[in-house]
Amino acid sequence: MYQIQRLQMRSGTRLVCRGFVSGWVLIILLAIGTVAQQPANAQPEPQKEMPSDVAGAQTPEQAATKASEGTHKADKSDDASKDNPGKGVITTLGPGDLIEVSVYNVPELNSKVRISNSGDVYLPLIDYVHVEGLTQEEAQALIEKRLTDGGFVRNPHVTIFIDEFTSQGVTILGEVGRPGIYPDIGDHKLYEVVSQAGGFNQNASRKITILRRNEPDPIHVTLPRNLGDDQSGNVEIFPGDTITVPRAPIIYVVGDVGRPSGILADNGTMTVLQALALAGGTNKTAKLGDARILRKGPNGDVTETKVGIKKMLEAKAPDVPLQADDILFVPISGGKVLAARTFDATMSVATAMALYTVRP
């Protein structure tokens, strides 16, 4: 009996030991599995960003960034307005403009009037209204106020339509087909305005002057001979601009040349050799060393300047520039004329003798 109890105690002890070992093994396995499920370089989960449209969700850094972006955009817009000063020009009413004033639901007060030289228009019931310097919206508001203050119309609605924008037109003067004032209430360029005015005349210069309203210094534009070759001179034209197309300077070439004539210098500059080339060159009897430039001074005095055409042709002297209304005179050489006549006479005699010789 004692042996049986002893065997039972031993078996119980073994069971307890086995259970204890199994428990520790299970704990170790669970710990290893938990560690294996986590990544080796685990990073903390990033915080979720708040929506941008939620009030107060911006961080101070985001607010500062947006503020700097807004300032940068404003600076860009300011720079753009500086680069294009004419784009900021607001068109206003002025003397000579023809406008139509209509009052909604009151056709008796509708009128078509032209703004006087004093900047006033006469309208029914409210007499004279000064509209010079006002925009369409400002003029409409002023007429509505006058109608309301006088008790003529309750809650009036006034509309102004501009038939002729004479005061905001572009004036083109000088050597064009039809000089005058051309309405300019849209975006136009120089070539379009010149085309509306009939194009350049034969005597037109290619150096154009543009006088812009409220700008003291004129704008000088040099155009190419063929406008299609270069578009850099096709500048923007704004309301109130005055375009002047002057006459091209004329240089006169006279004397012993192929075609004595007046030559247009449409680009404003010309030299002695260029003028001679356009005049057909010099004749064989020309005295190249005694050519002169006759130039009229501001007081009406005429000065003579001797030029050596022969040295210019031999590249031994610089080509002399000419000015507007200069006269290039190339004299005839008496010795060359005598030599030419002697040569012609000798040749005619020799020809006659030869003809006489071969005659049977």
Coordinates of C-alpha atoms in Angstrom, one line a residue:
M1 CA 0.0 0.0 0.0
Y2 CA 2.8 2.3 0.9
Q3 CA 4.4 1.6 -2.5
I4 CA 1.3 2.5 -4.3
Q5 CA 0.9 5.8 -2.5
R6 CA 4.6 6.5 -3.2
L7 CA 4.1 5.9 -6.9
Q8 CA 1.1 8.2 -7.0
M9 CA 3.0 10.9 -5.3
R10 CA 5.8 10.6 -7.8
S11 CA 3.4 10.7 -10.8
G12 CA 1.7 13.8 -9.3
T13 CA 4.9 15.5 -8.9
R14 CA 5.9 14.7 -12.5
L15 CA 2.6 16.1 -13.7
V16 CA 3.0 19.3 -11.8
C17 CA 6.5 19.7 -13.2
R18 CA 5.4 19.1 -16.6
G19 CA 2.5 21.6 -16.3
F20 CA 4.9 24.2 -14.9
V21 CA 7.4 23.7 -17.8
S22 CA 4.6 23.8 -20.3
G23 CA 3.3 27.0 -18.9
W24 CA 6.7 28.7 -19.2
V25 CA 7.1 27.4 -22.7
L26 CA 3.7 28.8 -23.7
I27 CA 4.6 32.2 -22.2
I28 CA 7.9 32.3 -24.0
L29 CA 6.2 31.4 -27.3
L30 CA 3.6 34.1 -26.9
A31 CA 6.3 36.7 -26.2
I32 CA 8.3 35.7 -29.3
G33 CA 5.2 35.9 -31.5
T34 CA 4.3 39.4 -30.2
V35 CA 7.8 40.6 -30.9
A36 CA 7.8 39.1 -34.4
Q37 CA 4.6 40.9 -35.3
Q38 CA 6.2 44.3 -34.8
P39 CA 8.6 45.7 -37.6
A40 CA 12.2 46.0 -36.9
N41 CA 12.4 49.7 -37.3
A42 CA 8.9 50.7 -36.2
Q43 CA 8.2 54.4 -36.6
P44 CA 5.5 56.3 -34.7
E45 CA 2.3 56.8 -36.6
P46 CA 2.2 60.3 -38.1
Q47 CA -0.4 62.7 -37.0
K48 CA -3.2 63.2 -39.4
E49 CA -3.4 66.7 -41.0
M50 CA -6.5 68.7 -40.3
P51 CA -8.5 69.7 -43.4
S52 CA -7.5 73.1 -44.8
D53 CA -11.1 74.4 -44.8
V54 CA -11.6 73.9 -41.1
A55 CA -11.4 77.2 -39.2
G56 CA -8.4 77.3 -36.9
A57 CA -6.9 74.1 -38.4
Q58 CA -3.8 75.9 -39.8
T59 CA -0.6 75.7 -38.0
P60 CA 1.4 79.0 -37.6
E61 CA 3.9 77.8 -40.2
Q62 CA 1.1 77.2 -42.7
A63 CA -0.4 80.6 -42.0
A64 CA 2.9 82.3 -42.5
T65 CA 3.5 80.4 -45.8
K66 CA 0.1 81.4 -47.2
A67 CA 0.6 85.0 -46.1
S68 CA 4.0 85.1 -47.9
E69 CA 2.4 83.6 -51.0
G70 CA -0.3 86.2 -51.0
T71 CA 2.3 89.0 -50.7
H72 CA 4.3 87.5 -53.5
K73 CA 1.2 87.4 -55.8
A74 CA 0.4 91.0 -54.9
D75 CA 4.0 92.0 -55.8
K76 CA 3.6 90.2 -59.1
S77 CA 0.4 92.0 -59.9
D78 CA 2.0 95.4 -59.1
D79 CA 5.0 94.5 -61.3
A80 CA 2.6 93.6 -64.2
S81 CA 0.8 96.9 -63.8
K82 CA 4.1 98.7 -64.0
D83 CA 5.2 96.9 -67.1
N84 CA 1.9 97.7 -68.8
P85 CA 1.0 101.2 -67.7
G86 CA -1.6 101.6 -70.4
K87 CA -3.6 98.6 -69.2
G88 CA -4.5 100.4 -66.0
V89 CA -6.0 103.4 -67.9
I90 CA -9.7 103.9 -67.1
T91 CA -11.7 105.4 -69.9
T92 CA -13.7 108.4 -68.9
L93 CA -16.2 110.7 -70.7
G94 CA -15.0 113.8 -72.3
P95 CA -15.9 116.7 -74.7
G96 CA -17.1 115.6 -78.1
D97 CA -18.4 112.2 -76.9
L98 CA -21.9 111.2 -78.2
I99 CA -23.9 109.4 -75.6
E100 CA -27.4 107.9 -75.3
V101 CA -29.1 108.3 -71.8
S102 CA -32.1 106.1 -71.1
V103 CA -34.2 105.9 -68.0
Y104 CA -35.8 102.5 -67.4
N105 CA -39.6 102.5 -67.9
V106 CA -39.6 106.3 -68.5
P107 CA -39.0 106.7 -72.3
E108 CA -39.9 110.4 -72.2
L109 CA -36.5 111.1 -70.4
N110 CA -34.4 109.2 -73.0
S111 CA -32.1 111.4 -74.9
K112 CA -29.1 111.3 -77.3
V113 CA -26.7 114.2 -76.6
R114 CA -23.1 115.2 -77.3
I115 CA -20.9 116.4 -74.4
S116 CA -20.1 120.0 -74.8
N117 CA -16.6 121.6 -74.7
S118 CA -17.3 122.5 -71.0
G119 CA -18.0 118.8 -70.3
D120 CA -21.8 119.2 -69.7
V121 CA -24.8 117.5 -71.2
Y122 CA -28.4 118.9 -71.1
L123 CA -31.0 116.4 -69.9
P124 CA -34.8 116.8 -69.5
L125 CA -36.0 117.9 -66.0
I126 CA -32.5 118.0 -64.4
D127 CA -30.9 120.7 -66.7
Y128 CA -27.1 120.6 -67.2
V129 CA -25.1 117.8 -65.8
H130 CA -21.2 117.9 -65.7
V131 CA -20.0 114.4 -66.8
E132 CA -16.4 115.2 -68.0
G133 CA -13.9 112.9 -66.3
L134 CA -16.5 110.5 -65.1
T135 CA -16.8 106.8 -66.1
Q136 CA -20.1 105.4 -67.4
E137 CA -21.0 104.0 -64.0
E138 CA -20.2 107.3 -62.2
A139 CA -22.2 109.3 -64.7
Q140 CA -25.2 107.0 -64.4
A141 CA -25.1 107.2 -60.6
L142 CA -24.9 111.0 -60.8
I143 CA -28.0 111.3 -63.1
E144 CA -29.9 108.9 -60.9
K145 CA -29.1 111.0 -57.9
R146 CA -30.3 114.2 -59.7
L147 CA -33.6 112.5 -60.7
T148 CA -34.1 111.2 -57.1
D149 CA -33.2 114.5 -55.3
G150 CA -35.5 116.5 -57.6
G151 CA -38.4 114.1 -56.9
F152 CA -38.9 113.4 -60.6
V153 CA -38.5 109.6 -60.7
R154 CA -38.6 107.2 -57.7
N155 CA -35.7 104.7 -57.7
P156 CA -34.6 105.5 -61.3
H157 CA -32.4 103.1 -63.2
V158 CA -30.2 105.0 -65.8
T159 CA -28.2 103.5 -68.6
I160 CA -25.6 105.3 -70.7
F161 CA -24.5 104.0 -74.1
I162 CA -21.6 105.6 -75.9
D163 CA -22.1 106.1 -79.6
E164 CA -18.9 108.0 -80.3
F165 CA -15.9 107.9 -78.0
T166 CA -14.3 111.0 -79.6
S167 CA -12.5 112.1 -76.4
Q168 CA -10.9 108.6 -76.1
G169 CA -10.0 108.3 -79.7
V170 CA -6.5 108.0 -81.2
T171 CA -5.3 111.0 -83.3
I172 CA -3.0 110.2 -86.2
L173 CA -1.3 113.1 -88.0
G174 CA 1.2 113.5 -90.8
E175 CA 2.1 111.4 -93.8
V176 CA -0.8 108.9 -93.8
G177 CA -3.7 108.4 -96.2
R178 CA -6.5 109.8 -94.0
P179 CA -5.2 111.8 -91.0
G180 CA -7.8 112.3 -88.2
I181 CA -9.3 111.0 -85.0
Y182 CA -10.2 107.3 -84.8
P183 CA -12.2 105.8 -82.0
D184 CA -10.2 103.5 -79.8
I185 CA -12.2 101.8 -77.1
G186 CA -10.6 98.4 -77.5
D187 CA -7.1 97.0 -77.7
H188 CA -5.3 98.1 -80.8
K189 CA -1.7 98.1 -82.0
L190 CA 0.2 100.7 -84.1
Y191 CA 0.0 98.8 -87.4
E192 CA -3.8 98.5 -87.1
V193 CA -4.3 102.2 -86.5
V194 CA -2.1 103.1 -89.4
S195 CA -4.0 100.7 -91.6
Q196 CA -7.3 102.4 -90.5
A197 CA -5.8 105.7 -91.5
G198 CA -5.1 104.6 -95.0
G199 CA -1.5 103.5 -94.6
F200 CA 1.7 105.4 -95.0
N201 CA 2.2 107.9 -97.9
Q202 CA 5.0 107.8 -100.3
N203 CA 6.9 110.5 -98.4
A204 CA 6.4 109.0 -94.9
S205 CA 9.3 108.5 -92.6
R206 CA 9.7 105.3 -90.6
K207 CA 10.5 107.2 -87.4
I208 CA 7.1 107.5 -85.6
T209 CA 6.4 109.6 -82.5
I210 CA 3.7 108.6 -80.0
L211 CA 2.5 111.2 -77.5
R212 CA 0.7 109.5 -74.6
R213 CA -1.8 111.2 -72.3
N214 CA -0.4 112.1 -68.9
E215 CA 3.2 111.2 -70.0
P216 CA 5.5 114.2 -70.7
D217 CA 8.1 112.3 -72.8
P218 CA 7.0 111.1 -76.3
I219 CA 7.7 107.5 -77.4
H220 CA 9.9 107.1 -80.5
V221 CA 9.4 104.0 -82.7
T222 CA 11.5 103.1 -85.7
L223 CA 9.7 100.9 -88.1
P224 CA 11.3 98.6 -90.8
R225 CA 10.8 99.3 -94.5
N226 CA 8.6 96.2 -94.7
L227 CA 6.3 96.0 -91.7
G228 CA 5.9 92.3 -92.0
D229 CA 9.6 91.7 -91.4
D230 CA 9.7 92.9 -87.8
Q231 CA 6.8 93.1 -85.3
S232 CA 8.9 94.8 -82.5
G233 CA 7.6 98.2 -83.5
N234 CA 4.0 97.1 -83.4
V235 CA 3.4 98.7 -80.0
E236 CA 0.2 99.0 -78.0
I237 CA -1.9 102.1 -78.7
F238 CA -4.2 103.4 -75.9
P239 CA -7.1 105.9 -75.8
G240 CA -5.9 109.5 -76.1
D241 CA -2.7 108.7 -77.9
T242 CA -1.4 111.0 -80.7
I243 CA 0.6 109.4 -83.4
T244 CA 2.7 111.6 -85.6
V245 CA 4.1 110.3 -88.9
P246 CA 6.6 112.9 -90.2
R247 CA 7.8 113.4 -93.7
A248 CA 10.9 111.5 -94.6
P249 CA 14.0 113.8 -95.0
I250 CA 14.9 114.5 -98.7
I251 CA 18.5 114.6 -99.9
Y252 CA 19.1 116.2 -103.3
V253 CA 21.8 114.9 -105.7
V254 CA 22.6 117.3 -108.6
G255 CA 25.4 117.7 -111.1
D256 CA 27.2 115.2 -113.3
V257 CA 25.3 112.1 -112.1
G258 CA 23.1 109.5 -113.8
R259 CA 19.7 110.7 -112.4
P260 CA 19.8 114.1 -110.7
S261 CA 16.9 113.9 -108.2
G262 CA 15.6 114.2 -104.6
I263 CA 16.0 111.0 -102.6
L264 CA 13.8 110.0 -99.6
A265 CA 15.7 108.8 -96.6
D266 CA 12.8 107.0 -95.0
N267 CA 15.0 105.5 -92.2
G268 CA 16.4 109.0 -91.4
T269 CA 20.0 108.4 -92.4
M270 CA 22.0 108.3 -95.6
T271 CA 25.6 108.8 -96.7
V272 CA 27.2 110.3 -99.8
L273 CA 28.0 107.0 -101.5
Q274 CA 24.4 105.7 -100.8
A275 CA 22.9 108.9 -102.3
L276 CA 25.2 108.6 -105.4
A277 CA 24.2 104.9 -105.8
L278 CA 20.5 105.8 -105.7
A279 CA 21.1 108.7 -108.2
G280 CA 22.6 106.3 -110.8
G281 CA 26.2 106.9 -109.9
T282 CA 28.5 109.6 -111.4
N283 CA 29.2 110.0 -115.0
K284 CA 32.6 109.5 -116.6
T285 CA 33.1 113.3 -116.9
A286 CA 32.4 114.0 -113.2
K287 CA 35.1 115.7 -111.2
L288 CA 35.1 113.4 -108.2
G289 CA 37.6 115.3 -106.2
D290 CA 35.7 118.5 -106.2
A291 CA 32.2 117.4 -105.0
R292 CA 30.5 119.6 -102.4
I293 CA 27.7 119.3 -99.8
L294 CA 25.5 122.4 -99.6
R295 CA 23.8 122.7 -96.2
K296 CA 21.4 125.3 -94.9
G297 CA 21.9 126.4 -91.3
P298 CA 19.3 127.4 -88.8
N299 CA 19.7 131.0 -89.7
G300 CA 19.3 130.4 -93.4
D301 CA 23.0 130.6 -94.2
V302 CA 24.3 128.0 -96.7
T303 CA 27.6 126.4 -96.0
E304 CA 29.8 124.3 -98.4
T305 CA 31.7 121.2 -97.4
K306 CA 34.1 119.7 -99.8
V307 CA 34.1 115.9 -100.1
G308 CA 36.5 113.6 -101.9
I309 CA 34.3 111.0 -103.6
K310 CA 37.3 109.3 -105.3
K311 CA 39.0 108.7 -101.9
M312 CA 35.7 107.3 -100.5
L313 CA 35.4 104.9 -103.4
E314 CA 39.0 103.8 -102.8
A315 CA 38.3 103.4 -99.0
K316 CA 40.9 106.0 -98.2
A317 CA 38.4 108.4 -96.6
P318 CA 35.2 107.7 -94.5
D319 CA 31.8 107.9 -96.0
V320 CA 30.2 111.2 -95.0
P321 CA 26.7 111.2 -93.6
L322 CA 24.1 113.5 -95.0
Q323 CA 21.3 115.4 -93.3
A324 CA 17.8 116.3 -94.3
D325 CA 17.6 118.9 -97.2
D326 CA 21.3 118.5 -98.0
I327 CA 22.4 119.1 -101.6
L328 CA 25.2 116.9 -102.9
F329 CA 26.7 118.7 -106.0
V330 CA 29.0 116.8 -108.3
P331 CA 30.7 119.2 -110.8
I332 CA 31.7 118.3 -114.3
S333 CA 35.4 118.1 -115.3
G334 CA 36.4 120.3 -118.3
G335 CA 39.5 118.3 -119.0
K336 CA 37.6 115.1 -119.0
V337 CA 35.0 116.6 -121.4
L338 CA 37.7 117.8 -123.7
A339 CA 39.5 114.5 -123.6
A340 CA 36.2 112.7 -124.3
R341 CA 35.4 115.0 -127.2
T342 CA 38.9 114.4 -128.6
F343 CA 38.6 110.7 -128.2
D344 CA 35.1 110.7 -129.9
A345 CA 36.5 112.8 -132.8
T346 CA 39.5 110.5 -133.2
M347 CA 37.3 107.4 -133.1
S348 CA 34.9 108.9 -135.7
V349 CA 37.8 109.8 -138.1
A350 CA 39.4 106.3 -137.6
T351 CA 36.1 104.7 -138.3
A352 CA 35.6 106.7 -141.5
M353 CA 39.1 105.8 -142.7
A354 CA 38.4 102.2 -142.1
L355 CA 35.2 102.4 -144.0
Y356 CA 36.9 104.2 -146.8
T357 CA 39.6 101.6 -146.9
V358 CA 37.3 98.6 -147.3
R359 CA 35.2 100.4 -149.8
P360 CA 35.8 98.9 -153.3

